[in-house]
XYZ file of C-alpha atoms in Angstrom:
569
model
C -25.388 26.210 10.933
C -23.121 28.070 12.042
C -22.382 27.893 15.773
C -21.616 31.857 17.177
C -20.415 31.975 20.786
C -20.754 35.481 22.366
C -18.709 37.306 25.106
C -20.030 40.754 26.464
C -19.242 41.775 29.750
C -22.916 44.512 29.342
C -24.981 42.843 30.262
C -28.272 44.632 27.950
C -25.366 45.125 24.700
C -24.966 41.696 25.092
C -29.062 40.590 25.508
C -29.370 43.378 22.966
C -27.377 41.824 20.229
C -29.120 38.291 21.265
C -32.216 39.011 20.596
C -31.764 41.261 17.496
C -30.164 38.638 15.680
C -32.538 35.894 13.928
C -30.178 33.600 14.304
C -31.630 30.231 12.837
C -33.323 31.774 9.998
C -29.884 33.316 8.448
C -28.518 29.847 9.362
C -26.458 30.400 13.306
C -27.140 28.978 16.543
C -25.824 30.890 19.412
C -23.439 28.457 20.976
C -22.609 30.167 24.452
C -22.653 33.577 26.436
C -20.448 34.895 28.700
C -19.401 38.241 30.637
C -15.876 38.146 30.178
C -12.655 36.206 29.179
C -12.429 34.217 31.622
C -15.572 32.453 32.373
C -15.643 32.009 28.506
C -12.147 30.361 28.293
C -13.057 27.080 29.414
C -16.212 26.875 27.972
C -15.076 28.186 24.225
C -13.108 25.204 23.921
C -15.862 22.941 25.163
C -18.481 23.805 22.343
C -15.697 24.889 19.304
C -17.718 27.506 17.805
C -16.342 28.918 14.729
C -17.618 31.705 14.942
C -15.917 34.534 18.386
C -17.976 37.657 18.864
C -15.622 39.748 22.302
C -15.335 42.975 23.191
C -12.340 44.152 24.142
C -12.550 45.414 27.024
C -13.511 43.346 30.195
C -12.428 42.963 33.594
C -10.231 39.715 34.580
C -9.190 38.684 30.733
C -10.148 41.624 28.130
C -10.871 40.463 24.013
C -7.506 40.153 22.683
C -5.877 37.928 25.581
C -8.563 35.551 24.825
C -8.534 35.901 21.471
C -4.817 35.098 21.756
C -5.865 32.029 24.086
C -8.745 30.729 21.426
C -6.565 31.092 18.949
C -4.054 29.327 20.016
C -6.161 25.861 20.436
C -8.163 26.873 18.417
C -6.864 27.396 14.472
C -9.784 28.622 12.582
C -11.793 30.036 14.489
C -13.049 33.627 12.860
C -13.297 36.007 15.777
C -15.352 39.324 15.703
C -14.094 42.208 18.129
C -16.155 44.593 18.938
C -14.438 47.653 20.998
C -16.222 51.181 22.262
C -12.064 52.543 21.527
C -11.099 54.116 18.562
C -7.721 53.422 19.378
C -5.627 52.126 15.772
C -2.894 50.106 19.186
C -6.000 48.163 19.217
C -6.894 47.245 16.157
C -2.785 46.688 15.492
C -2.885 44.445 17.750
C -6.473 42.222 16.871
C -5.152 41.507 13.211
C -1.745 40.977 14.451
C -4.264 37.928 16.617
C -5.266 37.139 13.603
C -9.316 38.671 13.971
C -11.803 38.876 11.033
C -13.332 41.449 11.522
C -13.073 45.290 13.887
C -16.183 46.246 15.192
C -17.411 50.166 17.004
C -19.553 50.259 19.090
C -22.275 51.071 19.315
C -23.345 47.719 15.901
C -26.181 47.576 14.429
C -28.381 44.557 14.292
C -27.710 45.015 10.183
C -24.153 45.481 10.273
C -23.519 42.112 12.476
C -25.475 40.321 10.177
C -23.636 41.620 7.255
C -20.161 41.161 9.029
C -21.417 37.903 10.378
C -22.410 36.143 6.955
C -19.367 37.079 5.182
C -17.416 35.215 7.456
C -19.159 32.487 7.310
C -18.574 33.046 3.969
C -14.659 32.456 4.154
C -15.696 29.336 7.208
C -18.158 27.993 3.937
C -14.755 28.505 0.842
C -12.326 27.405 3.491
C -14.344 23.886 4.410
C -14.851 22.667 1.130
C -11.566 23.289 0.430
C -10.293 21.563 3.402
C -12.284 18.423 1.704
C -10.981 18.468 -1.217
C -8.153 18.222 0.409
C -8.294 16.004 2.162
C -10.348 14.292 -0.333
C -7.027 14.252 -2.757
C -5.060 13.034 -0.145
C -7.519 10.306 -0.370
C -6.821 9.943 -3.621
C -3.954 10.078 -4.392
C -3.389 7.402 -1.170
C -2.639 5.105 -4.506
C 0.707 6.708 -4.880
C 1.916 7.327 -1.416
C 1.427 3.269 -0.770
C 3.762 2.673 -3.729
C 6.393 5.252 -2.048
C 6.148 3.088 0.900
C 6.532 0.054 -0.596
C 9.959 1.167 -3.149
C 10.597 2.719 0.775
C 10.665 -1.457 2.932
C 11.582 -3.206 -0.557
C 14.573 -1.027 -0.491
C 14.580 -1.083 2.708
C 13.923 -5.095 3.862
C 16.809 -5.397 0.209
C 19.577 -3.883 2.321
C 19.465 -0.789 -0.218
C 19.752 2.506 2.534
C 21.321 3.401 5.423
C 20.144 3.405 8.880
C 20.064 6.804 8.424
C 18.104 6.641 5.166
C 15.977 4.848 6.333
C 14.411 6.603 9.870
C 14.653 9.689 7.545
C 12.676 8.343 3.885
C 10.836 6.236 6.588
C 9.360 9.979 7.926
C 8.887 11.075 5.793
C 6.222 8.245 4.212
C 4.976 8.386 7.998
C 6.626 4.816 8.722
C 8.443 4.822 12.521
C 11.289 1.835 11.346
C 13.195 2.514 14.283
C 14.003 0.108 16.642
C 15.948 -2.871 19.246
C 15.022 -6.157 16.539
C 13.134 -7.191 14.020
C 12.874 -9.687 11.710
C 10.609 -10.831 8.733
C 7.419 -13.113 7.513
C 6.618 -14.498 3.926
C 2.749 -15.562 3.286
C 1.239 -17.608 0.404
C -1.645 -18.510 -0.604
C -2.629 -21.085 -2.796
C -5.723 -22.810 -3.889
C -6.067 -26.778 -3.553
C -7.841 -26.870 -6.841
C -5.830 -25.819 -9.103
C -4.642 -27.862 -12.092
C -1.566 -29.498 -13.012
C -1.019 -27.658 -16.141
C -2.611 -24.083 -14.924
C -0.819 -20.038 -14.303
C -2.322 -19.611 -10.349
C -3.728 -16.359 -11.434
C -5.927 -13.357 -10.705
C -8.319 -15.297 -7.506
C -10.561 -13.011 -5.624
C -11.647 -15.623 -2.859
C -7.057 -14.871 -2.567
C -7.746 -10.972 -2.984
C -10.180 -11.419 -0.308
C -7.676 -13.142 2.314
C -4.558 -10.384 0.651
C -7.063 -8.139 1.885
C -7.903 -9.456 5.598
C -4.468 -10.357 6.123
C -3.513 -6.886 5.065
C -5.615 -5.041 7.416
C -4.395 -6.873 10.921
C -1.419 -5.239 9.860
C -2.139 -1.651 9.295
C -3.912 -2.252 12.544
C -0.749 -2.645 14.182
C 2.155 0.443 14.575
C 4.993 -2.708 14.515
C 4.201 -3.990 11.149
C 4.680 -3.032 7.883
C 3.217 -4.458 5.080
C 5.367 -5.042 1.994
C 3.427 -6.385 -1.646
C 6.560 -9.094 -2.867
C 6.681 -9.913 -6.493
C 4.610 -13.650 -7.358
C 2.285 -12.543 -4.894
C 4.106 -12.912 -1.175
C 3.350 -10.708 1.377
C 5.889 -9.703 3.389
C 6.167 -7.805 6.425
C 8.575 -6.726 8.134
C 7.563 -6.273 12.173
C 9.587 -3.885 14.515
C 9.842 -4.440 18.816
C 11.710 -3.360 21.766
C 12.639 -6.693 22.577
C 12.970 -10.408 21.493
C 10.487 -11.178 23.232
C 8.030 -8.993 22.278
C 9.237 -9.496 18.419
C 7.880 -13.508 19.486
C 4.725 -12.278 20.963
C 3.679 -11.068 17.794
C 4.775 -13.375 15.443
C 2.758 -16.241 17.996
C -0.567 -13.479 17.585
C -0.058 -13.147 13.839
C -0.044 -16.601 13.153
C -2.646 -17.692 15.242
C -5.053 -14.683 13.241
C -3.651 -16.364 10.004
C -5.234 -19.529 11.247
C -7.940 -18.325 12.531
C -8.594 -16.668 8.895
C -7.461 -19.645 6.808
C -9.825 -21.572 9.157
C -13.276 -20.410 6.502
C -10.689 -21.409 3.972
C -10.903 -24.385 3.508
C -10.591 -24.647 -0.131
C -6.653 -22.321 0.065
C -3.503 -23.824 1.261
C -0.705 -21.027 3.449
C 2.499 -20.384 4.212
C 4.227 -18.507 6.239
C 7.874 -17.669 6.722
C 9.195 -16.069 9.821
C 13.227 -14.960 9.636
C 15.022 -15.054 13.210
C 15.613 -12.090 14.603
C 18.466 -8.817 14.057
C 18.792 -5.947 16.344
C 20.161 -3.866 13.034
C 17.984 -1.380 9.878
C 20.929 -2.475 8.174
C 20.172 -6.880 8.743
C 16.809 -6.753 8.317
C 18.084 -8.116 4.803
C 19.247 -11.581 6.929
C 16.556 -12.158 8.140
C 15.201 -11.760 3.941
C 17.992 -14.951 3.249
C 16.431 -16.956 6.465
C 12.632 -16.631 5.747
C 13.305 -17.603 1.679
C 15.316 -20.414 2.377
C 12.478 -21.791 4.014
C 9.978 -20.577 2.461
C 10.892 -22.985 -0.477
C 10.212 -25.753 0.589
C 6.259 -24.610 -0.277
C 6.315 -26.179 -3.824
C 7.455 -29.613 -2.279
C 4.517 -29.707 0.140
C 0.309 -29.887 -0.170
C -0.429 -28.716 3.119
C -1.032 -25.072 4.444
C 3.158 -25.446 6.263
C 4.096 -22.877 8.861
C 8.275 -21.846 9.645
C 8.664 -21.164 12.213
C 12.100 -19.067 13.229
C 13.465 -22.898 15.496
C 11.516 -24.641 12.224
C 14.545 -27.677 10.890
C 12.762 -27.433 6.762
C 11.913 -31.095 5.753
C 12.385 -32.136 9.714
C 16.250 -31.770 9.647
C 18.351 -29.625 7.657
C 21.302 -30.270 10.198
C 21.803 -33.751 8.774
C 20.908 -32.597 5.198
C 23.759 -30.923 5.697
C 25.999 -33.766 6.455
C 24.539 -35.813 3.683
C 25.327 -32.921 1.433
C 29.216 -32.832 2.817
C 29.302 -36.714 2.406
C 28.379 -36.565 -0.854
C 30.196 -34.455 -1.619
C 33.121 -36.124 -0.114
C 32.561 -38.889 -1.295
C 32.646 -36.976 -5.328
C 36.476 -35.088 -5.305
C 38.244 -38.130 -3.494
C 35.689 -41.109 -6.265
C 34.599 -43.226 -4.004
C 31.837 -45.399 -2.891
C 31.474 -45.575 -7.431
C 30.350 -42.360 -7.409
C 32.484 -42.164 -10.878
C 31.614 -45.569 -12.585
C 28.235 -46.068 -14.153
C 24.875 -46.995 -13.518
C 24.899 -49.720 -14.033
C 27.977 -50.916 -11.618
C 25.593 -49.031 -8.731
C 22.935 -50.895 -6.404
C 20.867 -48.875 -4.698
C 19.167 -49.028 -1.724
C 15.489 -49.273 -2.251
C 13.856 -48.004 1.009
C 16.208 -45.072 1.128
C 15.247 -43.990 -1.580
C 10.985 -41.608 -1.208
C 9.744 -41.987 -4.973
C 6.553 -39.143 -3.782
C 10.282 -36.439 -3.453
C 10.831 -37.113 -6.914
C 7.838 -35.423 -8.365
C 7.124 -33.477 -12.040
C 5.160 -32.402 -9.690
C 6.374 -30.180 -7.598
C 8.593 -28.465 -10.497
C 5.813 -27.372 -12.327
C 4.716 -25.771 -9.284
C 7.789 -24.083 -8.790
C 7.156 -22.934 -13.138
C 3.640 -22.178 -11.979
C 3.741 -19.290 -9.645
C 7.791 -19.143 -8.052
C 10.400 -16.213 -9.157
C 13.819 -16.242 -10.518
C 14.829 -14.749 -7.385
C 13.593 -18.024 -5.723
C 15.520 -20.234 -8.443
C 18.812 -21.465 -5.949
C 16.538 -21.675 -2.674
C 14.557 -23.787 -4.635
C 16.857 -25.982 -6.239
C 18.801 -26.342 -3.093
C 15.826 -27.325 -0.839
C 14.191 -29.643 -3.367
C 17.674 -31.813 -3.697
C 17.363 -31.256 0.405
C 13.774 -33.209 -0.196
C 15.060 -35.291 -2.163
C 17.983 -36.829 0.306
C 21.680 -36.507 -0.620
C 22.525 -40.213 -0.228
C 19.577 -40.286 -2.877
C 20.526 -37.817 -5.596
C 24.956 -39.116 -4.359
C 23.313 -41.479 -7.001
C 24.423 -41.690 -10.923
C 21.534 -43.568 -11.617
C 19.319 -41.360 -9.591
C 20.557 -38.023 -9.872
C 19.985 -38.562 -14.422
C 15.958 -39.864 -13.037
C 15.446 -36.468 -11.346
C 16.869 -34.460 -14.644
C 14.172 -36.504 -16.864
C 11.939 -35.720 -14.491
C 12.503 -32.294 -14.157
C 12.821 -31.805 -17.906
C 8.933 -33.561 -18.492
C 8.495 -30.635 -16.204
C 9.879 -28.446 -17.750
C 8.266 -29.733 -21.164
C 4.845 -30.185 -19.636
C 4.995 -27.157 -18.493
C 5.887 -25.724 -21.803
C 3.186 -27.531 -23.867
C 0.268 -25.379 -21.042
C 1.933 -22.249 -22.408
C 1.912 -22.584 -25.693
C 5.533 -23.645 -26.659
C 5.176 -27.101 -28.290
C 8.067 -30.098 -29.111
C 10.564 -27.581 -31.694
C 10.086 -24.670 -29.806
C 10.737 -26.392 -27.233
C 14.241 -27.815 -27.863
C 14.909 -24.224 -29.507
C 14.279 -22.615 -26.304
C 16.299 -24.901 -23.494
C 18.949 -25.592 -26.550
C 22.074 -28.413 -24.642
C 19.511 -28.236 -22.014
C 16.879 -30.816 -23.896
C 19.378 -33.502 -23.404
C 20.243 -33.643 -19.105
C 22.807 -36.769 -19.631
C 25.675 -34.380 -20.183
C 24.945 -33.044 -16.670
C 24.975 -36.152 -13.857
C 28.312 -36.481 -13.596
C 28.396 -35.407 -10.727
C 25.730 -33.480 -7.341
C 26.911 -30.129 -8.579
C 26.318 -30.114 -12.311
C 22.870 -31.939 -11.882
C 22.331 -29.032 -8.466
C 23.737 -26.816 -12.462
C 21.359 -28.367 -14.545
C 17.936 -27.581 -12.607
C 19.245 -23.919 -11.930
C 19.387 -23.223 -15.460
C 16.592 -25.082 -16.561
C 14.358 -23.432 -14.657
C 15.684 -20.159 -15.434
C 14.768 -19.961 -18.630
C 11.410 -21.237 -18.501
C 11.065 -19.158 -15.620
C 12.118 -15.954 -18.469
C 9.989 -17.693 -20.946
C 7.151 -17.510 -18.538
C 7.570 -13.547 -17.942
C 8.210 -12.903 -21.607
C 4.238 -14.504 -22.032
C 2.959 -12.586 -19.198
C 4.455 -9.492 -20.085
C 2.664 -10.128 -22.867
C 0.216 -10.525 -21.265
C 0.738 -7.509 -19.236
C 0.429 -4.969 -21.959
C -3.630 -6.871 -22.946
C -4.702 -6.306 -19.565
C -3.516 -2.174 -19.441
C -4.539 -1.537 -22.669
C -8.045 -3.382 -21.782
C -7.554 -1.185 -18.755
C -7.282 2.196 -20.791
C -9.890 1.324 -22.867
C -12.529 1.013 -20.210
C -11.261 4.495 -18.390
C -11.845 5.999 -21.845
C -15.494 4.799 -22.122
C -16.163 5.027 -17.705
C -14.030 8.576 -17.102
C -17.195 10.030 -16.122
C -18.394 7.964 -13.124
C -17.141 8.993 -10.175
C -16.984 5.145 -8.821
C -14.042 4.511 -10.740
C -11.542 3.258 -8.892
C -8.037 0.957 -9.090
C -10.141 -1.621 -7.475
C -13.303 -1.492 -10.838
C -10.509 -1.461 -13.142
C -7.907 -3.460 -11.474
C -11.557 -5.756 -11.594
C -12.766 -5.521 -14.804
C -9.668 -6.928 -16.433
C -9.366 -10.024 -13.515
C -6.008 -8.665 -11.912
C -6.009 -8.142 -8.343
C -5.484 -3.982 -7.267
C -1.766 -4.574 -5.659
C -0.568 -6.616 -9.148
C -2.813 -4.372 -11.461
C -0.930 -0.649 -9.106
C 2.677 -2.682 -10.123
C 2.459 -3.341 -13.619
C 0.089 -0.377 -14.940
C 2.529 1.856 -13.114
C 5.271 -0.144 -14.775
C 4.206 -0.222 -18.702
C 2.601 2.908 -18.520
C 5.691 4.784 -16.386
C 2.487 6.319 -14.627
C -0.323 5.198 -11.362
C -3.487 4.361 -12.414
C -4.698 7.603 -10.518
C -2.960 9.674 -12.912
C -4.621 8.432 -15.594
C -7.883 8.556 -15.001
C -6.623 11.890 -13.478
C -5.151 13.265 -17.474
C -7.966 10.861 -18.512
C -11.016 13.746 -17.012
C -8.663 17.095 -16.974
C -7.925 16.081 -20.753
C -12.219 16.514 -20.624
C -13.223 18.755 -18.878
C -10.520 21.405 -21.205
C -12.694 20.700 -24.674
C -15.002 21.159 -22.450
C -14.196 24.743 -21.339
C -12.895 26.271 -24.414
C -15.971 24.021 -27.261
C -18.809 24.039 -25.009
C -21.290 26.754 -22.845
C -21.796 24.510 -20.413
C -21.500 26.301 -16.402
C -18.209 24.784 -14.020
C -20.197 22.983 -12.266
C -21.627 21.198 -15.030
C -18.088 19.885 -16.878
C -16.430 18.774 -14.009
C -20.391 15.754 -13.286
C -19.238 15.179 -16.924
C -15.849 13.898 -16.535
C -16.589 12.263 -13.316
C -16.728 14.832 -10.488
C -20.648 15.801 -9.043
C -18.862 17.945 -6.475
C -18.009 21.182 -8.091
C -16.030 22.487 -5.321
C -13.235 19.295 -5.765
C -13.495 20.106 -9.762
C -12.447 23.097 -9.290
C -9.642 22.390 -6.561
C -8.049 18.830 -8.773
C -8.501 21.612 -11.729
C -5.943 24.094 -10.432
C -4.087 21.654 -8.666
C -3.009 19.723 -12.186
C -3.486 22.636 -15.114
C -2.314 25.722 -12.592
C -5.817 27.572 -13.299
C -9.469 27.667 -12.521
C -11.456 26.135 -15.215
C -12.529 29.544 -15.131
C -9.472 31.655 -15.732
C -8.550 28.796 -17.798
C -11.337 29.600 -20.593
C -10.981 33.058 -19.551
C -7.719 32.602 -21.330
C -7.907 30.248 -24.128
C -11.533 32.263 -25.409
C -9.748 34.822 -25.228
C -6.087 34.274 -27.198
């Protein structure tokens, strides 16, 4: 029903209009009436009619003043002015206000109904266009989210100035300005993944991440960015350090609550220290990332808080590291001697820290950007007093090599090919002279294997994208086709799929799907006699108006104009 409000100071005329028109039969509902504009205004604002019919000459507040006030409150309302005066000045004022129709009295039922129906058609068309725009914005959500992700990545990476961050954020609906900031990193692993299994898409992990994202999206001061390697990065802003801590504590409590329902999953969170400048957010990120690297060495869930000393005693580890490096410089304590000359106190060695499982875990899930932090944390976890022994250093390097070999075998690289891939790193004996050379060996080894793993992943991504394209080509008619639908079909998380699809094809999923549908629509418009609405249905748009809206948006003309242009050329 189209809602109508009637304002007329002459009672007889008002009653005549009310009773002469079959409102409901013709698709209208009279929601209110009044004898002057002053009484009418609050009623109009309350009932929110689609059409206002008002006399132009009334006591207290005339129709033109009423129209101005109503238009300022309700810009989309359609106004019909009734006037007993054929005065051009009145008509000109009415037009300037945005009045839809200016009708001279006396007005017949037929004439008024004819004008109301014309306006109803306009309202219907505008409503459909509005709905189409809303749906289009919803469909383009993937593009908006990708733009937001890039913005957050650049902000966290320190690539944007404060002016650029505020300006770009404003365009994307992100108010980045605040007194303090900090970073939280989150990752979830399966407890039951085999040692040689790469941690791939998991419906359970997707479910957990979706809950975390929903929680973050409900808080204005938290912005979420999906990192490479299935890590969620949260940028938190606040007006004080106390507020920042309160939000962090609330986030940790909520994370524990979510994960309480997933006993077979491990979760890790790392909180970076607060900073008071947007350009220093990368400092908070580096702090969180450094602590976060230890997750590969743990078998229980862990939260690395702001004051947390990773591995239990980071300060003493740094002292051990300095002491060990000093020994290397002056050659004392047998450091430059042979392994056979060393005396090793077995009480200082935790063999469990020197584990192939730790390196394997990192090779499955780590990223190139984490190599240095991981290597540092790995050495710290073993202990610099231990790593100061040449014999134990050599043992650590051999274990790392065996871990890399086991991982490479799990992804199809056999013995001879492993040697070619690793080159001089196949023999770690030449890298055990010092802690620094040992650290460099581990870093190089990890980088080579991760680069190879990423290369395999890229090849796998090509297969995934080909499969996704085939699925879209065969199912584009389905209106329910979505990013989540296709991601599930190719067994990849939706966020990951969105990223690799754009990387491999140069366009977003929704852009590709729309292009496929428009190509099919163009063919049908030229090569068939089907109606526009039927063609829209055939290519995945049940709403013919939305199909026309998308077609015109992407092709520059309506479907009818396209058909006419092609058939007449």
